[in-house]
Amino acid sequence: MPRGTIRESLLSGLHVLDGGMASELEYLGADINGPLWSAHVLEDAPEKVVAVHRAYIEAGAEIIETASYQVSRMGYAEVGLEPTRADAALLRSVALALRAAAFYPDRRVLVAASLGPYGAALHNGAEYHGNYDSTFDELIEFHRQRIDVLASARPAESPDLLAFETLPSMAEAEAIGQALRRHAELAVWFSFTCRDEVHVAHGELLRECARAIADLPQTVAIGINCTQPSLVGSLIAELRAASDKPIVVYPNSGEGWDAEHRCWTGTSDPDVFADKAREWLTAGARIVGGCCRTRPAHIRMVAGLAI
Ligand SMILES: [Zn+2]
């Protein structure tokens, strides 16, 4: 779909995004404990990826994200895999999402290529603080490689948009802006992970980060993901103060991550998530979905708000 059409369509109404990919793959019995998290499932169990996409579309998602969050040449090199394999996995993730969408010819389902931050390829949780041991040019190159692969795909094999997500810092958002320079034709969204009501994980003000990328020709939405749901209402206000771009929010389920014991704690009630989603809509969000630990039941409740 042309970028202008996507931009127009996102400006009004509620658009339902999908929920977590990795945890849903786990429920289907896929092993996601390797360093590439859900990425190796693209090669080992592609039918499970399609099944997760279909579960979200049937729950009401109009936008689905590819299972490519962990796919990058650098991340693959860290575990001894060739760069060509990373490029192929990225394109394969798009093909699987398009295959799932094709099961619903009477629905308009957009495919967003999930592109994790530099820190996600380091496999050490660095995306949640953004203190990278890298230069700005290295950040640009990291993102440029994946952008070039996706931009070179044939139209019938291309995602509708690129979702840069779990971005921890202003620097990384600016590096992506630089990496996009030769591809004015692309549609992208920038989604930040935040540590409190006003700051991204690395410490800059979310409104300043949003201002830095709002005027790029590729930007069709700006938002928040992989963040506690309780923070999202305040963060939406920050985004509204920064720009009039459509706002995308897909927070975590509300369960807590216990880093010491490496497990999730607490529970997440889809009804409670939907109550919060209603508040996010009222506050001005246009695209709403879920990140870690959200499931089709959460998305079904969000989709119910749209009716
Ligand atoms: Zn998350």
Short mmCIF file of C-alpha atoms and ligand atoms in Angstrom, two decimals:
data_model
loop_
_atom_site.label_atom_id
_atom_site.label_comp_id
_atom_site.label_asym_id
_atom_site.label_seq_id
_atom_site.Cartn_x
_atom_site.Cartn_y
_atom_site.Cartn_z
CA MET A 1 0.00 0.00 0.00
CA PRO A 2 1.44 3.44 -0.86
CA ARG A 3 2.78 5.40 2.09
CA GLY A 4 0.31 8.22 1.59
CA THR A 5 -2.58 5.77 1.79
CA ILE A 6 -1.23 4.24 4.98
CA ARG A 7 -0.78 7.68 6.51
CA GLU A 8 -4.33 8.68 5.65
CA SER A 9 -5.80 5.44 6.96
CA LEU A 10 -3.98 5.69 10.30
CA LEU A 11 -5.18 9.20 11.05
CA SER A 12 -8.67 8.25 12.16
CA GLY A 13 -10.39 5.48 14.05
CA LEU A 14 -8.80 2.64 15.99
CA HIS A 15 -6.40 0.28 14.28
CA VAL A 16 -5.82 -3.00 16.07
CA LEU A 17 -2.26 -4.26 16.16
CA ASP A 18 -1.32 -7.81 17.15
CA GLY A 19 0.24 -8.98 20.42
CA GLY A 20 3.36 -10.83 21.53
CA MET A 21 4.98 -13.24 19.06
CA ALA A 22 7.57 -15.05 21.19
CA SER A 23 5.33 -16.10 24.06
CA GLU A 24 2.64 -17.28 21.65
CA LEU A 25 5.19 -19.39 19.77
CA GLU A 26 6.10 -20.93 23.12
CA TYR A 27 2.47 -21.83 23.76
CA LEU A 28 2.51 -23.63 20.40
CA GLY A 29 5.50 -25.66 21.54
CA ALA A 30 8.25 -23.81 19.68
CA ASP A 31 11.64 -23.59 21.38
CA ILE A 32 12.52 -19.89 21.63
CA ASN A 33 15.28 -20.15 24.22
CA GLY A 34 18.23 -19.82 21.83
CA PRO A 35 20.14 -16.56 21.45
CA LEU A 36 18.05 -15.58 18.43
CA TRP A 37 14.87 -15.92 20.49
CA SER A 38 11.96 -16.37 18.07
CA ALA A 39 14.05 -15.80 14.92
CA HIS A 40 15.24 -19.36 14.41
CA VAL A 41 11.61 -20.53 14.35
CA LEU A 42 11.47 -18.83 10.93
CA GLU A 43 13.65 -21.67 9.64
CA ASP A 44 12.69 -24.52 11.94
CA ALA A 45 8.92 -24.14 12.28
CA PRO A 46 7.55 -21.56 9.83
CA GLU A 47 4.05 -23.07 10.11
CA LYS A 48 3.99 -22.04 13.78
CA VAL A 49 4.76 -18.44 12.83
CA VAL A 50 1.87 -18.48 10.34
CA ALA A 51 -0.38 -19.99 13.02
CA VAL A 52 0.44 -17.17 15.46
CA HIS A 53 -0.25 -14.54 12.80
CA ARG A 54 -3.57 -16.20 11.98
CA ALA A 55 -4.55 -16.34 15.65
CA TYR A 56 -4.04 -12.59 15.91
CA ILE A 57 -5.89 -11.83 12.67
CA GLU A 58 -8.80 -13.94 13.89
CA ALA A 59 -8.69 -12.04 17.18
CA GLY A 60 -9.20 -8.84 15.17
CA ALA A 61 -5.71 -7.56 14.35
CA GLU A 62 -5.55 -5.33 11.25
CA ILE A 63 -1.80 -4.92 11.50
CA ILE A 64 0.50 -7.89 12.12
CA GLU A 65 4.20 -7.73 12.89
CA THR A 66 6.70 -10.14 11.37
CA ALA A 67 8.72 -12.53 13.58
CA SER A 68 11.94 -10.69 12.77
CA TYR A 69 12.64 -8.64 15.90
CA GLN A 70 15.92 -10.50 16.49
CA VAL A 71 16.98 -10.82 12.85
CA SER A 72 20.08 -8.86 11.87
CA ARG A 73 23.44 -9.62 10.27
CA MET A 74 25.22 -8.64 13.47
CA GLY A 75 23.04 -10.84 15.65
CA TYR A 76 23.47 -13.78 13.31
CA ALA A 77 27.24 -13.23 13.14
CA GLU A 78 27.40 -13.38 16.95
CA VAL A 79 26.18 -16.97 16.79
CA GLY A 80 28.29 -17.89 13.75
CA LEU A 81 25.66 -17.53 11.02
CA GLU A 82 26.28 -15.97 7.62
CA PRO A 83 24.89 -12.50 6.80
CA THR A 84 23.05 -13.91 3.79
CA ARG A 85 21.12 -16.13 6.18
CA ALA A 86 19.99 -13.13 8.18
CA ASP A 87 18.87 -11.34 5.02
CA ALA A 88 16.94 -14.42 3.88
CA ALA A 89 15.32 -14.78 7.32
CA LEU A 90 14.15 -11.17 7.20
CA LEU A 91 12.47 -11.68 3.83
CA ARG A 92 11.07 -15.01 4.96
CA SER A 93 9.44 -13.38 7.97
CA VAL A 94 7.62 -11.01 5.62
CA ALA A 95 6.58 -13.89 3.35
CA LEU A 96 5.11 -15.79 6.31
CA ALA A 97 3.09 -12.78 7.46
CA LEU A 98 1.82 -12.19 3.92
CA ARG A 99 0.91 -15.89 3.69
CA ALA A 100 -1.13 -15.62 6.89
CA ALA A 101 -2.88 -12.46 5.67
CA ALA A 102 -3.75 -14.18 2.38
CA PHE A 103 -6.04 -16.56 4.30
CA TYR A 104 -8.35 -13.56 4.83
CA PRO A 105 -8.91 -12.06 1.38
CA ASP A 106 -11.89 -9.99 2.57
CA ARG A 107 -9.89 -8.36 5.37
CA ARG A 108 -7.34 -5.61 4.86
CA VAL A 109 -4.38 -6.74 6.95
CA LEU A 110 -1.21 -4.64 6.94
CA VAL A 111 2.16 -6.32 7.45
CA ALA A 112 4.70 -4.41 9.55
CA ALA A 113 8.30 -5.62 9.53
CA SER A 114 9.41 -5.85 13.16
CA LEU A 115 12.89 -4.33 13.52
CA GLY A 116 14.43 -4.49 16.97
CA PRO A 117 17.08 -2.05 18.18
CA TYR A 118 20.86 -2.55 18.08
CA GLY A 119 20.74 -3.75 21.68
CA ALA A 120 18.44 -6.64 20.79
CA ALA A 121 21.22 -8.09 18.62
CA LEU A 122 23.66 -8.00 21.54
CA HIS A 123 21.62 -10.58 23.47
CA ASN A 124 22.33 -8.90 26.80
CA GLY A 125 19.27 -6.75 27.45
CA ALA A 126 21.07 -3.58 26.31
CA GLU A 127 17.94 -2.37 24.55
CA TYR A 128 16.46 -1.63 27.96
CA HIS A 129 19.10 0.98 28.84
CA GLY A 130 20.57 1.91 25.45
CA ASN A 131 24.15 2.27 26.71
CA TYR A 132 25.82 0.72 23.71
CA ASP A 133 29.53 0.32 23.11
CA SER A 134 29.15 1.50 19.52
CA THR A 135 29.62 4.59 17.40
CA PHE A 136 26.80 6.53 15.79
CA ASP A 137 28.00 5.32 12.38
CA GLU A 138 27.81 1.70 13.55
CA LEU A 139 24.21 2.29 14.62
CA ILE A 140 23.41 3.72 11.19
CA GLU A 141 25.04 0.77 9.44
CA PHE A 142 23.21 -1.76 11.63
CA HIS A 143 19.85 -0.32 10.63
CA ARG A 144 20.80 0.46 7.01
CA GLN A 145 21.52 -3.21 6.25
CA ARG A 146 18.01 -4.33 7.16
CA ILE A 147 16.37 -1.33 5.50
CA ASP A 148 18.21 -2.08 2.25
CA VAL A 149 17.12 -5.73 2.31
CA LEU A 150 13.46 -4.84 2.85
CA ALA A 151 13.53 -1.98 0.35
CA SER A 152 14.92 -4.32 -2.31
CA ALA A 153 12.08 -6.84 -1.97
CA ARG A 154 9.70 -7.10 -4.90
CA PRO A 155 6.43 -5.20 -4.31
CA ALA A 156 4.40 -8.40 -3.83
CA GLU A 157 6.93 -9.54 -1.20
CA SER A 158 7.32 -6.24 0.65
CA PRO A 159 5.95 -5.27 4.06
CA ASP A 160 3.48 -2.39 4.16
CA LEU A 161 5.59 -0.60 6.71
CA LEU A 162 8.71 -0.93 8.85
CA ALA A 163 8.21 -0.97 12.63
CA PHE A 164 11.34 0.19 14.45
CA GLU A 165 10.55 -0.74 18.00
CA THR A 166 11.77 -0.98 21.58
CA LEU A 167 13.99 1.99 20.78
CA PRO A 168 15.77 3.07 23.97
CA SER A 169 17.35 6.35 22.97
CA MET A 170 17.28 9.53 20.91
CA ALA A 171 20.58 8.54 19.28
CA GLU A 172 19.20 5.30 17.93
CA ALA A 173 16.11 7.02 16.51
CA GLU A 174 18.33 9.60 14.83
CA ALA A 175 20.59 6.87 13.44
CA ILE A 176 17.55 5.21 11.88
CA GLY A 177 16.57 8.54 10.36
CA GLN A 178 20.02 8.71 8.76
CA ALA A 179 19.81 5.10 7.59
CA LEU A 180 16.49 5.84 5.88
CA ARG A 181 17.82 8.75 3.85
CA ARG A 182 18.04 6.92 0.54
CA HIS A 183 14.54 5.43 0.94
CA ALA A 184 12.03 8.26 1.02
CA GLU A 185 9.44 5.84 -0.40
CA LEU A 186 9.22 3.72 2.77
CA ALA A 187 6.58 4.03 5.51
CA VAL A 188 7.92 3.52 9.04
CA TRP A 189 6.94 3.91 12.64
CA PHE A 190 9.23 4.63 15.56
CA SER A 191 8.27 3.07 18.88
CA PHE A 192 10.19 3.72 22.10
CA THR A 193 10.62 1.72 25.29
CA CYS A 194 10.17 3.99 28.30
CA ARG A 195 11.30 3.84 31.92
CA ASP A 196 8.82 6.27 33.47
CA GLU A 197 5.99 8.67 32.54
CA VAL A 198 8.18 11.01 30.46
CA HIS A 199 11.57 9.43 29.68
CA VAL A 200 12.73 6.76 27.23
CA ALA A 201 14.87 3.95 28.65
CA HIS A 202 18.16 5.77 28.05
CA GLY A 203 16.91 8.89 29.80
CA GLU A 204 15.98 11.41 27.10
CA LEU A 205 12.52 12.98 27.14
CA LEU A 206 10.12 11.00 24.96
CA ARG A 207 8.74 14.25 23.52
CA GLU A 208 12.24 15.26 22.38
CA CYS A 209 12.79 11.85 20.77
CA ALA A 210 9.46 12.14 18.97
CA ARG A 211 10.27 15.64 17.73
CA ALA A 212 13.57 14.39 16.34
CA ILE A 213 11.89 12.00 13.89
CA ALA A 214 8.37 13.41 13.44
CA ASP A 215 9.19 15.36 10.29
CA LEU A 216 10.96 12.59 8.41
CA PRO A 217 9.10 11.84 5.16
CA GLN A 218 8.90 8.15 6.12
CA THR A 219 7.28 8.60 9.55
CA VAL A 220 3.64 7.44 9.57
CA ALA A 221 3.30 6.94 13.35
CA ILE A 222 5.22 7.38 16.61
CA GLY A 223 4.70 5.39 19.76
CA ILE A 224 5.54 3.32 22.79
CA ASN A 225 6.07 -0.42 23.21
CA CYS A 226 7.66 -2.88 25.61
CA THR A 227 6.69 -0.59 28.49
CA GLN A 228 4.53 -1.07 31.58
CA PRO A 229 0.87 -0.36 30.72
CA SER A 230 0.50 1.88 33.78
CA LEU A 231 2.89 4.42 32.19
CA VAL A 232 1.24 4.61 28.79
CA GLY A 233 -1.44 7.23 29.47
CA SER A 234 1.16 9.84 30.52
CA LEU A 235 3.46 8.89 27.65
CA ILE A 236 0.66 9.44 25.11
CA ALA A 237 0.30 12.99 26.45
CA GLU A 238 4.04 13.49 25.86
CA LEU A 239 3.71 12.30 22.26
CA ARG A 240 0.73 14.57 21.65
CA ALA A 241 2.77 17.50 22.88
CA ALA A 242 5.51 16.64 20.39
CA SER A 243 3.69 16.08 17.10
CA ASP A 244 0.37 15.38 15.42
CA LYS A 245 1.49 12.02 13.98
CA PRO A 246 -0.76 9.02 14.68
CA ILE A 247 0.19 7.39 18.00
CA VAL A 248 0.88 3.66 18.26
CA VAL A 249 0.97 1.94 21.66
CA TYR A 250 1.71 -1.71 22.37
CA PRO A 251 2.80 -2.12 25.96
CA ASN A 252 3.61 -5.32 27.80
CA SER A 253 0.85 -7.31 29.48
CA GLY A 254 1.40 -5.81 32.91
CA GLU A 255 3.20 -8.81 34.34
CA GLY A 256 6.58 -8.07 35.88
CA TRP A 257 9.97 -9.43 34.76
CA ASP A 258 12.07 -10.85 37.61
CA ALA A 259 15.61 -10.47 36.24
CA GLU A 260 17.19 -12.40 39.11
CA HIS A 261 15.09 -15.51 38.60
CA ARG A 262 14.56 -14.90 34.87
CA CYS A 263 10.81 -15.33 34.97
CA TRP A 264 7.61 -13.31 34.68
CA THR A 265 5.64 -12.57 37.83
CA GLY A 266 2.00 -11.72 38.42
CA THR A 267 -0.83 -12.18 35.98
CA SER A 268 -2.47 -10.23 33.18
CA ASP A 269 -6.22 -10.06 32.78
CA PRO A 270 -7.32 -9.25 29.20
CA ASP A 271 -10.32 -7.37 30.63
CA VAL A 272 -8.04 -5.09 32.65
CA PHE A 273 -5.81 -4.62 29.59
CA ALA A 274 -8.86 -3.61 27.55
CA ASP A 275 -9.93 -1.11 30.21
CA LYS A 276 -6.52 0.50 29.92
CA ALA A 277 -6.69 0.36 26.11
CA ARG A 278 -9.94 2.34 26.27
CA GLU A 279 -8.10 5.02 28.23
CA TRP A 280 -5.29 5.06 25.64
CA LEU A 281 -7.82 5.57 22.86
CA THR A 282 -9.45 8.40 24.75
CA ALA A 283 -6.02 9.92 25.32
CA GLY A 284 -5.37 9.90 21.57
CA ALA A 285 -3.80 6.58 20.56
CA ARG A 286 -4.78 5.40 17.07
CA ILE A 287 -3.04 2.03 16.85
CA VAL A 288 -3.25 -0.29 19.86
CA GLY A 289 -1.80 -3.74 20.39
CA GLY A 290 0.42 -5.61 22.82
CA CYS A 291 4.06 -6.49 23.36
CA CYS A 292 5.61 -9.03 25.74
CA ARG A 293 3.20 -11.60 27.24
CA THR A 294 0.11 -10.29 25.51
CA ARG A 295 -1.93 -12.96 23.75
CA PRO A 296 -4.80 -13.19 21.27
CA ALA A 297 -7.25 -12.84 24.18
CA HIS A 298 -5.85 -9.36 24.90
CA ILE A 299 -6.11 -8.37 21.25
CA ARG A 300 -9.67 -9.71 20.97
CA MET A 301 -10.66 -7.43 23.85
CA VAL A 302 -8.96 -4.44 22.21
CA ALA A 303 -10.70 -5.21 18.90
CA GLY A 304 -14.00 -5.24 20.78
CA LEU A 305 -13.43 -1.58 21.65
CA ALA A 306 -13.40 -0.68 17.98
CA ILE A 307 -16.91 -1.90 17.28
ZN ZN B 1 7.97 -6.27 24.99
#
